[in-house]
XYZ file of C-alpha atoms in Angstrom:
156
model
C -6.884 -13.295 -7.185
C -10.374 -13.733 -5.774
C -11.716 -10.708 -3.927
C -9.928 -8.114 -6.015
C -11.287 -5.661 -8.485
C -9.391 -6.403 -11.691
C -9.928 -2.939 -13.125
C -7.819 -1.415 -10.313
C -5.161 -4.137 -10.041
C -2.613 -2.336 -12.233
C -2.939 0.804 -10.117
C -1.283 -0.854 -7.133
C 1.949 -1.760 -8.924
C 2.087 0.913 -11.637
C 5.169 3.102 -11.557
C 4.433 6.647 -10.462
C 5.700 8.349 -13.644
C 3.446 6.041 -15.673
C 0.537 6.797 -13.342
C 1.132 10.531 -13.650
C 1.233 10.252 -17.419
C -1.940 8.156 -17.404
C -3.939 10.456 -15.109
C -2.573 13.904 -15.948
C -1.159 13.494 -19.415
C 2.241 14.592 -18.131
C 4.955 13.341 -15.813
C 4.788 16.272 -13.367
C 4.533 14.674 -9.917
C 3.550 17.953 -8.248
C 0.531 18.247 -10.535
C -0.325 14.596 -9.923
C -0.149 15.135 -6.148
C -2.431 18.183 -6.364
C -5.009 16.355 -8.468
C -4.950 13.296 -6.227
C -5.327 15.472 -3.109
C -8.393 17.170 -4.626
C -9.856 13.798 -5.571
C -9.154 12.519 -2.036
C -11.109 15.421 -0.524
C -13.989 14.787 -2.929
C -14.039 11.071 -2.044
C -14.105 11.955 1.662
C -16.997 14.394 1.227
C -18.942 11.961 -0.948
C -18.502 9.088 1.535
C -16.690 6.806 -0.919
C -14.403 4.685 1.293
C -12.898 2.508 -1.443
C -12.088 5.514 -3.627
C -10.608 7.218 -0.568
C -8.496 4.145 0.234
C -7.175 3.939 -3.333
C -6.367 7.646 -3.483
C -4.627 7.582 -0.094
C -2.624 4.559 -1.223
C -1.403 6.318 -4.373
C -0.652 9.517 -2.435
C 1.292 7.445 0.090
C 3.340 5.814 -2.655
C 4.072 9.225 -4.108
C 5.316 10.392 -0.688
C 7.523 7.292 -0.329
C 9.048 8.067 -3.695
C 9.878 11.561 -2.440
C 11.189 10.099 0.864
C 8.452 11.866 2.845
C 7.917 8.794 4.997
C 5.928 10.461 7.794
C 3.412 11.850 5.309
C 3.310 8.497 3.504
C 2.534 6.766 6.808
C -0.369 9.176 7.404
C -1.835 8.412 3.968
C -1.419 4.645 4.370
C -3.018 4.787 7.833
C -5.913 6.772 6.368
C -6.265 4.100 3.680
C -6.400 1.390 6.374
C -9.101 3.387 8.153
C -11.056 3.834 4.929
C -10.915 0.090 4.293
C -12.549 -0.345 7.700
C -11.606 -4.007 7.934
C -13.241 -4.779 4.582
C -11.209 -6.826 2.131
C -13.487 -6.609 -0.898
C -10.471 -5.581 -2.942
C -7.913 -7.945 -1.466
C -5.043 -6.718 -3.650
C -5.619 -3.169 -2.365
C -5.560 -4.423 1.231
C -2.290 -6.282 0.554
C -0.778 -3.184 -1.054
C -1.856 -0.808 1.724
C -0.737 -3.013 4.609
C 2.594 -3.982 3.008
C 3.437 -0.373 2.193
C 2.468 0.772 5.699
C 4.587 -1.977 7.279
C 7.475 -1.100 4.992
C 7.309 2.563 6.043
C 7.286 1.584 9.736
C 10.356 -0.587 9.168
C 12.168 2.168 7.275
C 11.345 4.656 10.037
C 12.579 2.152 12.636
C 9.274 2.336 14.491
C 9.115 -1.069 16.234
C 5.914 -0.458 18.236
C 3.762 0.456 15.249
C 5.582 -2.006 13.013
C 4.824 -4.852 15.416
C 1.101 -4.108 15.050
C 1.039 -3.881 11.261
C 3.735 -6.338 10.150
C 1.888 -9.577 11.068
C -1.221 -8.388 9.209
C 0.833 -7.375 6.174
C 2.667 -10.701 6.095
C -0.536 -12.703 6.557
C -2.168 -10.842 3.670
C 0.926 -11.106 1.502
C 1.507 -14.808 2.124
C -2.147 -15.800 2.237
C -3.417 -14.179 -0.942
C -3.871 -16.864 -3.597
C -2.196 -16.124 -6.902
C -0.604 -12.895 -5.684
C 2.763 -12.137 -7.238
C 5.014 -9.627 -5.474
C 5.286 -6.660 -7.758
C 6.714 -3.915 -5.566
C 9.860 -3.346 -3.581
C 7.821 -3.094 -0.353
C 6.287 -6.537 -0.908
C 9.617 -8.127 -1.818
C 11.281 -6.612 1.252
C 8.596 -7.958 3.572
C 8.835 -11.425 2.044
C 12.609 -11.418 2.580
C 12.017 -10.404 6.204
C 9.463 -13.188 6.692
C 11.858 -15.763 5.245
C 14.734 -14.538 7.445
C 12.511 -14.803 10.530
C 11.270 -18.261 9.589
C 14.746 -19.607 8.856
C 16.357 -17.811 11.816
C 13.655 -19.097 14.145
C 14.091 -22.586 12.721
C 10.410 -22.817 12.035
C 9.445 -26.377 11.074
C 6.763 -24.896 8.785
C 9.331 -22.861 6.804
């Protein structure tokens, strides 16, 4: 897709055990989390917003996997802040917003979800050539289709 950095594209849909193996040489998620947290701090100190956004995204996905949804939400929100409205890596923006919206839905947080969900759906549906590769993306697409059909949208 235009506006994405191809070298990072696999990072956003890679399974966490595979990511751990790739980055740490093992499948120990605790070690992966520690290394990513150290890298996150270094990216913050160095003023590297895209690196910070990517690291927060991966840390958030790791927290979702462990069902630590509140911590995942914090990481995804930090990733949104690090992106600062920039969509230079469009696939990252799609991944961050869809995962954040998915966490809000799972936590049954309608106020926050109402703010993030339209952005996530717009990014998900409006990204040319994007194929849903995660459960979060698939779940949001199902929700969008239910709303469109249930609302009898002529555009659906």
